CSV table of C-alpha atoms in Angstrom, one decimal:
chain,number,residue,atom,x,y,z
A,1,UNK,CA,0.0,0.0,0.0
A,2,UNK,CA,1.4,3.4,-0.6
A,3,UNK,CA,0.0,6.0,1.1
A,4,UNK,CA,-0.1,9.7,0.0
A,5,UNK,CA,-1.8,13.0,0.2
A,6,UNK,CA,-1.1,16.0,-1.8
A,7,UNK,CA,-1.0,19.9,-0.3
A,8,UNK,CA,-1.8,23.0,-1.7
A,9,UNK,CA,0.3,25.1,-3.4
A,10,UNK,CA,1.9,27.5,-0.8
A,11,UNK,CA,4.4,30.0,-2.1
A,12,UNK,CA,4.2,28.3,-4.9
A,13,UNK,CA,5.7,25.1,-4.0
A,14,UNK,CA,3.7,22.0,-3.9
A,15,UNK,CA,4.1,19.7,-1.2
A,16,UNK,CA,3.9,15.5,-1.4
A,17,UNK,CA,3.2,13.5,1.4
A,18,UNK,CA,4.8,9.8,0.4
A,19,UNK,CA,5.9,6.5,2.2
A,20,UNK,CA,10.1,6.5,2.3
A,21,UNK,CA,11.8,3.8,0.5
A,22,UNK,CA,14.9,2.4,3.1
A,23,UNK,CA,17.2,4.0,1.3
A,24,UNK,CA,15.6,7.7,1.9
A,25,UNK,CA,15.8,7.1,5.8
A,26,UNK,CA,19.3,8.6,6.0
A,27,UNK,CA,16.5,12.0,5.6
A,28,UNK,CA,14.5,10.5,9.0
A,29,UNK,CA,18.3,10.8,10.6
A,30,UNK,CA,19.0,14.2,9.4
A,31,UNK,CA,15.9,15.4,10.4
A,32,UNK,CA,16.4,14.3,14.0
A,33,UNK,CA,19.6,14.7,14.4
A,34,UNK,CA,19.1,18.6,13.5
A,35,UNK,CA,16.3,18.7,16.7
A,36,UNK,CA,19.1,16.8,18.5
A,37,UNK,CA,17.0,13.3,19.1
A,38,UNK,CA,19.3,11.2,19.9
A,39,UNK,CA,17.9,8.3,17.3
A,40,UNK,CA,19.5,5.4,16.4
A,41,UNK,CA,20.2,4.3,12.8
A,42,UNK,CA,19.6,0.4,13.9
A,43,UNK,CA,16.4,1.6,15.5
A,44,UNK,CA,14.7,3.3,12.6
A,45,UNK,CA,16.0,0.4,9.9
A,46,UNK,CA,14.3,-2.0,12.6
A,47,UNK,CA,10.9,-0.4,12.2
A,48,UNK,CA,11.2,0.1,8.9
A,49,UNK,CA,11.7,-3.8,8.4
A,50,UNK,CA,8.5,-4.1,10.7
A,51,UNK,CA,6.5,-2.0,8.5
A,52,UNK,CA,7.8,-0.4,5.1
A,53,UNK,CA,5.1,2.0,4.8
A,54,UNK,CA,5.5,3.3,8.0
A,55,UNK,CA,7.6,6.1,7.4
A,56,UNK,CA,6.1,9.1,5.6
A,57,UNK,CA,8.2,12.2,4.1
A,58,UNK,CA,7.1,15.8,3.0
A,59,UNK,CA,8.9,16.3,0.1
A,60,UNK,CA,9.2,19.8,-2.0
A,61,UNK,CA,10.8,20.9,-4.9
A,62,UNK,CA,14.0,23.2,-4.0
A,63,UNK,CA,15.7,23.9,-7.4
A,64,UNK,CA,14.0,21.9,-9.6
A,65,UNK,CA,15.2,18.7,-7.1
A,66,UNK,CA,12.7,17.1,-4.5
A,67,UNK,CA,14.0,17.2,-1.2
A,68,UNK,CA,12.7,15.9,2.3
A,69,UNK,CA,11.9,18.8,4.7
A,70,UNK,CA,9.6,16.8,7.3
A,71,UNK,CA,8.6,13.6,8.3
A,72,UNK,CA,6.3,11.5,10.9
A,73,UNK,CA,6.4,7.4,11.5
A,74,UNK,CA,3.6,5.3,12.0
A,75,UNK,CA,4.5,1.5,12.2
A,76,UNK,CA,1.6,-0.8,12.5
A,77,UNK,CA,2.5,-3.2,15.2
A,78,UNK,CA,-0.8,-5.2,14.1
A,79,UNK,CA,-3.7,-5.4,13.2
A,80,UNK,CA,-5.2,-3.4,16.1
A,81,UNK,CA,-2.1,-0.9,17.5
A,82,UNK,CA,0.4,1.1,15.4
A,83,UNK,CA,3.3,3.4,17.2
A,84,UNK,CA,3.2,7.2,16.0
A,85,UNK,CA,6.8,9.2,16.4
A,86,UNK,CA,9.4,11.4,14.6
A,87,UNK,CA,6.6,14.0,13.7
A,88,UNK,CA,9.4,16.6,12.4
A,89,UNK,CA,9.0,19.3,10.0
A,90,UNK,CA,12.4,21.8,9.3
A,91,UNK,CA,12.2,25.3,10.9
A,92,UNK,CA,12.0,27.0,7.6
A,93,UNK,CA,8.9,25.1,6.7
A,94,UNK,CA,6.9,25.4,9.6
A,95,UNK,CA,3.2,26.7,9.7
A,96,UNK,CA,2.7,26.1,6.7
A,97,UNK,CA,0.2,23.3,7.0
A,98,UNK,CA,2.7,19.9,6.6
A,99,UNK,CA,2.9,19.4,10.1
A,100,UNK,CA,-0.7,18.7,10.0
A,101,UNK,CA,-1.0,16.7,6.8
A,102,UNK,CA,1.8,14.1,8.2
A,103,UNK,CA,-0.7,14.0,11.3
A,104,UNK,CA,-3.6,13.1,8.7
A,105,UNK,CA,-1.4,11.0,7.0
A,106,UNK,CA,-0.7,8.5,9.8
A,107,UNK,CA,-4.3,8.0,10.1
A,108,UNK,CA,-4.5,6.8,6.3
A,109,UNK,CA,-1.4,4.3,7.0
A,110,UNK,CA,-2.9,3.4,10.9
A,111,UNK,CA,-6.6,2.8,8.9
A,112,UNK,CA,-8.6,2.0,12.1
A,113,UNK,CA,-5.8,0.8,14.4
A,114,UNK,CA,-5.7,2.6,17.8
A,115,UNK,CA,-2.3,5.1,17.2
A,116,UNK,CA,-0.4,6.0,19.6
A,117,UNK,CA,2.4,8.6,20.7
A,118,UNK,CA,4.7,10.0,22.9
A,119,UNK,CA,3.8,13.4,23.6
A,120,UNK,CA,6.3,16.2,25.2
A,121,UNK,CA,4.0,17.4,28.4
A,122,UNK,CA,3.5,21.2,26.1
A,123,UNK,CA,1.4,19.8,23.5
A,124,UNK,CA,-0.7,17.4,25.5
A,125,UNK,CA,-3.5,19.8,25.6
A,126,UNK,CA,-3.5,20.9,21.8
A,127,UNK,CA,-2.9,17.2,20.8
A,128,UNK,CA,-6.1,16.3,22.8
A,129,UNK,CA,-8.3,19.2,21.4
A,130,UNK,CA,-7.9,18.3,18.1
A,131,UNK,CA,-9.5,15.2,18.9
A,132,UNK,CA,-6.5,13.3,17.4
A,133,UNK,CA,-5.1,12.0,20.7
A,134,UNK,CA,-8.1,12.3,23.2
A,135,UNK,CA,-6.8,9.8,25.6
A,136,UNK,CA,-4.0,10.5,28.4
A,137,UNK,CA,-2.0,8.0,29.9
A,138,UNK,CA,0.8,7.2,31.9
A,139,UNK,CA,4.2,9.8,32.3
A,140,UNK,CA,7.7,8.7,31.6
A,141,UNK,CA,10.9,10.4,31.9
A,142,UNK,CA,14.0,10.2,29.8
A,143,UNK,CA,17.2,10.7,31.1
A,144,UNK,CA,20.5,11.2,29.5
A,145,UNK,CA,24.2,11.6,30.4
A,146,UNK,CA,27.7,10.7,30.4
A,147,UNK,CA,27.2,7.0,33.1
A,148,UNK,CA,28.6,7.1,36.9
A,149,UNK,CA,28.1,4.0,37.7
A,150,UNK,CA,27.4,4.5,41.7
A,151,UNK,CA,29.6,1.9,44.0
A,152,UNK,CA,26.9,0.5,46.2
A,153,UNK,CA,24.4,0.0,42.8
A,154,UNK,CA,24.4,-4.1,43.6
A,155,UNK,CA,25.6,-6.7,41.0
A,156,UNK,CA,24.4,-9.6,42.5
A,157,UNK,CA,20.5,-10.3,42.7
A,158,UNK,CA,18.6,-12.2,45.3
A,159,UNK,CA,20.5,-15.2,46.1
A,160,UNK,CA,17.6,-17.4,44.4
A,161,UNK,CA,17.9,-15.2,41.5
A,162,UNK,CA,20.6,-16.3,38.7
A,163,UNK,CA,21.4,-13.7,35.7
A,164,UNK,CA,23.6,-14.8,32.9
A,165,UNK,CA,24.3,-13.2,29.3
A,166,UNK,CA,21.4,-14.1,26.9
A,167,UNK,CA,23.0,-17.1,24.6
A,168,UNK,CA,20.0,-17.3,22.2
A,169,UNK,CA,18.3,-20.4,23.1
A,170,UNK,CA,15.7,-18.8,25.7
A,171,UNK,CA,14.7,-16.5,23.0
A,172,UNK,CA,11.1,-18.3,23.4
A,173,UNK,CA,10.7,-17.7,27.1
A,174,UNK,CA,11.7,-14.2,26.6
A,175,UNK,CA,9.4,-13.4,24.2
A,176,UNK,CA,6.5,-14.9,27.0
A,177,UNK,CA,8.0,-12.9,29.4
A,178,UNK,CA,8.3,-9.5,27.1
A,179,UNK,CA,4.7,-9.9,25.6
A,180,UNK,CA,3.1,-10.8,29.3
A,181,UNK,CA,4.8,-7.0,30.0
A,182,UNK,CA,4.5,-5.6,26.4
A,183,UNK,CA,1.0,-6.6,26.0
A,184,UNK,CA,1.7,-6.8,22.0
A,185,UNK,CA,3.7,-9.8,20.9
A,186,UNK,CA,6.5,-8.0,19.0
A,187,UNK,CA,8.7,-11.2,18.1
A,188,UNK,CA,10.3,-9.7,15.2
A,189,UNK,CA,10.7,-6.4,17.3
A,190,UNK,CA,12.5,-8.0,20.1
A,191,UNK,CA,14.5,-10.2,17.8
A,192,UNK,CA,15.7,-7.1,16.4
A,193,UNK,CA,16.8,-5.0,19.5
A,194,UNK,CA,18.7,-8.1,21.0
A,195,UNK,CA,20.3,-8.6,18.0
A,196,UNK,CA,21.4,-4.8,17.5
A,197,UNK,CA,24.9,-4.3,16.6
A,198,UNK,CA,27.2,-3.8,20.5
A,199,UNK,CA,23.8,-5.4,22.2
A,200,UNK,CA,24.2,-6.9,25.6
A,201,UNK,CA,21.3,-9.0,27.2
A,202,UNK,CA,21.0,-10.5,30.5
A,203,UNK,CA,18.1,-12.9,31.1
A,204,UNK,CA,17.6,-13.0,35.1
A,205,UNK,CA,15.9,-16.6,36.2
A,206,UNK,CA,14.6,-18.3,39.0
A,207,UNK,CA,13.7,-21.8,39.4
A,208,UNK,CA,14.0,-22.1,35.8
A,209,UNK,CA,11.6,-19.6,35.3
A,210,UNK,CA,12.4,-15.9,33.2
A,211,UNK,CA,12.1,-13.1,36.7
A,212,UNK,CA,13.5,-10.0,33.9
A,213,UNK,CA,16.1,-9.7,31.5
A,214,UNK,CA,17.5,-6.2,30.2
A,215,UNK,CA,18.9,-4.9,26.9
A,216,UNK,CA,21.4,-2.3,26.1
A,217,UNK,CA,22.9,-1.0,22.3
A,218,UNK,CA,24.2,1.5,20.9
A,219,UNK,CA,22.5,5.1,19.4
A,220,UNK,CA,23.1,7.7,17.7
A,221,UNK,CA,25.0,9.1,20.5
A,222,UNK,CA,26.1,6.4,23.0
A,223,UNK,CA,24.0,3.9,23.9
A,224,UNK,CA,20.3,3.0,24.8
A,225,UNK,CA,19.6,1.3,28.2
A,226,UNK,CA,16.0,-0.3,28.1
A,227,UNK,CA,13.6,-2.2,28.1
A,228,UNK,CA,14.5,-3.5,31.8
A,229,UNK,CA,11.9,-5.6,32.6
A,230,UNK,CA,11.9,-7.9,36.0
A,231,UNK,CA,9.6,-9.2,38.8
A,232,UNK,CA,11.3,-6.4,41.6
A,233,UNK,CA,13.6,-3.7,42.4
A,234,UNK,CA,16.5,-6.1,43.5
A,235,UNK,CA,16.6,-7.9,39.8
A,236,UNK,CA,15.9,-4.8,38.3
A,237,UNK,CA,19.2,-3.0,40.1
A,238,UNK,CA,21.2,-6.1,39.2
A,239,UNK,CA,20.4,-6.0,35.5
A,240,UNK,CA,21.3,-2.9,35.6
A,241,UNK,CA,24.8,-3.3,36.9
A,242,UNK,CA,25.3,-6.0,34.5
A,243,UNK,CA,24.5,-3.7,31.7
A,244,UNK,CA,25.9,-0.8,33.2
A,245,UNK,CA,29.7,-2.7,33.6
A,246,UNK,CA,29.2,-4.1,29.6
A,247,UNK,CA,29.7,-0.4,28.5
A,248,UNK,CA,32.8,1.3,27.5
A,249,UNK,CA,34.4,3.6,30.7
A,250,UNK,CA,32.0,7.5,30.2
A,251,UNK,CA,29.9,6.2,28.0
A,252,UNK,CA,26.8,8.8,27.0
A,253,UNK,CA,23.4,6.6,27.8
A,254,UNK,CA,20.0,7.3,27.7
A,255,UNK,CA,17.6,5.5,30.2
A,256,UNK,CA,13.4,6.3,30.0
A,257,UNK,CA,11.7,5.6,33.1
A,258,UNK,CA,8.2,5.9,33.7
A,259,UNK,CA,7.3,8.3,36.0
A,260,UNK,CA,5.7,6.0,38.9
A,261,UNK,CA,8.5,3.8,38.9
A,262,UNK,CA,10.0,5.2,42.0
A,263,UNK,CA,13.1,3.0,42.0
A,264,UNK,CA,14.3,3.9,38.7
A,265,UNK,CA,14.1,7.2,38.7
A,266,UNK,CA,15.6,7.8,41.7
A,267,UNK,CA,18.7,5.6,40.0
A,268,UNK,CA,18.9,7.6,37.1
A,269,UNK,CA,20.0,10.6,39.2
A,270,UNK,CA,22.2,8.5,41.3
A,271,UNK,CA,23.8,7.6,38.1
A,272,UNK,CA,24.5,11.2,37.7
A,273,UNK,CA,22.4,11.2,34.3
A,274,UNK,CA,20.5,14.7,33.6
A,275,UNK,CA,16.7,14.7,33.5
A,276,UNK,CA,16.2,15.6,29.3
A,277,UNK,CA,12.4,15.8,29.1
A,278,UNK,CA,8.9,14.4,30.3
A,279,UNK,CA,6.9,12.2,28.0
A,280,UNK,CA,3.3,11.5,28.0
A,281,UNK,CA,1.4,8.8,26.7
A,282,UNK,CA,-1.4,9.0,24.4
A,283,UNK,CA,-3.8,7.2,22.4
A,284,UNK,CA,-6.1,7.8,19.4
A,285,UNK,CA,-8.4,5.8,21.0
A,286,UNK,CA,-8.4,4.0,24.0
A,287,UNK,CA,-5.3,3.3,26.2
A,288,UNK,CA,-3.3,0.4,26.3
A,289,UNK,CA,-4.5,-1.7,30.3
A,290,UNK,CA,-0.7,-2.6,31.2
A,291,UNK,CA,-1.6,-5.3,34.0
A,292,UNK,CA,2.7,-5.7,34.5
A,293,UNK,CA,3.8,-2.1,34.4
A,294,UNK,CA,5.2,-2.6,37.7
A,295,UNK,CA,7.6,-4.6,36.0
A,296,UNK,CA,9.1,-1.9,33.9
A,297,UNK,CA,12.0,-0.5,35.0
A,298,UNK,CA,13.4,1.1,31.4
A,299,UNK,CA,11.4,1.8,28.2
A,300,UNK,CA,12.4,-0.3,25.2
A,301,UNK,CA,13.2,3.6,24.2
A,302,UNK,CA,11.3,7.2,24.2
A,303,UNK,CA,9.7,6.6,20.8
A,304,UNK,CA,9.0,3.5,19.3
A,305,UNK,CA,7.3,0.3,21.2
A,306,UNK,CA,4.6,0.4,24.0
A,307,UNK,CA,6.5,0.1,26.5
């Protein structure tokens, strides 16, 4: 399916809304890396793969070439859920009515999926007026900053807890354990973060039984710690460590918490990392019922995934 929708002329300069081919995502990059998101180059190939309609550009004639000065993703995770993010649009091209048509356009590409996005807490109220993004949920917070690890953060778990580096074989339990938390199975998803060029994973057990595993690889600039999912604090902290110690010595990270999860957000600053921005959680339609958020210590990352 390729989804478009064409603008008006404004200053007389017509304006395409189109999917991307993989090829044109080096744009998505640019784009974000001018608004200094720290995005990942694995990250937005990986949901590309997952949907290859999912990306949408604004492109406009600039000398006679067509060149991409906005963009928005909206990956369809199935049949009943797609993930909205990267909504970007240059400076020089703003209000000028493609900020707006990207929004319309991942409604064409969701159909009647229930969307949903990360909102920065200063356009919650317009996004809910316009009736695209009616319904509120929960707050997370993303942290970033050069790592200290502290010296008391524990490496070892419980003493009935065992964690060991992820070999490959569990890679069916984990997926039980990720989609009792994630709610969405997201097999391909998860295949592809673990498997994310300078990943580490640590699968925590007990009795035989998956208690949390965590996941850390490299961004744009540094590295991405998340998800961290486990059964308590004391697994949590220990994943963390684990990950933490895999990293090269000052590493830049980026960690994103939600906001209830009292334990991790109180590491973050312990970690020394800086408090970058607040995040909201909204839905198109109805929100997500996360029965196991307790057991989310670290986002699979700001933007793309439920949790």
């Amino acid at each position: 399916m390729h989804v478009f929708c064409r603008l008006p002329d404004m200053t007389n300069r017509g304006v395409l809304i189109r999917p991307l081919k993989k090829s044109e995502l080096i744009n998505v990059k640019q784009l974000a890396q001018a608004e200094n998101w720290n995005v990942g180059e694995a990250e937005v190939d990986l949901m590309w793969e997952l949907d290859p309609d999912g990306f949408l550009g604004a492109e406009i004639m600039v000398d006679s070439s067509p060149r991409i000065v906005g963009c928005a993703s909206c990956v369809n995770l199935n049949d009943s859920y797609s993930c909205g993010d990267l909504f970007i649009v240059e400076k020089p091209y703003r209000r000028q009515g493609i900020g707006k048509s990207l929004k319309e356009a991942i409604f064409v590409q969701a159909g009647s999926r229930n969307v949903s996005i990360n909102s920065v807490c200063s356009d919650v109220e317009s996004n809910v007026k316009s009736g695209n993004f009616p319904t509120i949920s929960f707050s997370m917070k993303v942290f970033e900053g050069c790592l200290v690890t502290p010296a008391d953060l524990a490496l070892h778990a419980p003493t009935d807890v065992v964690i060991t580096p992820y070999t490959g074989d569990e890679f069916e339990e984990l997926y039980v354990y990720d989609t009792e938390v994630h709610v969405i199975p997201r097999r391909q998803m998860l295949q592809g973060i673990i498997g994310t060029k300078d990943a580490h994973t640590f699968v925590a057990r007990k009795e035989n039984s998956i208690v949390g595993f965590g996941v850390s690889y490299s961004i744009g600039k540094g590295y991405n710690v998340g998800p961290v999912f486990a059964d308590s604090s004391q697994i949590a902290q220990a994943l963390f460590r684990r990950l933490f110690d895999c990293l090269p010595k000052g590493s830049n990270i980026e960690l994103t918490a939600p906001e209830d999860n009292t334990f991790s957000v109180q590491m973050a600053k312990r970690c020394q990392l800086n408090l970058s921005f607040d995040m909201i959680r909204m839905y198109s339609k109805e929100a997500i019922d996360f029965k196991a958020m307790n057991k989310v210590f670290s986002l699979t990352n700001s933007g793309f995934g439920m949790v």
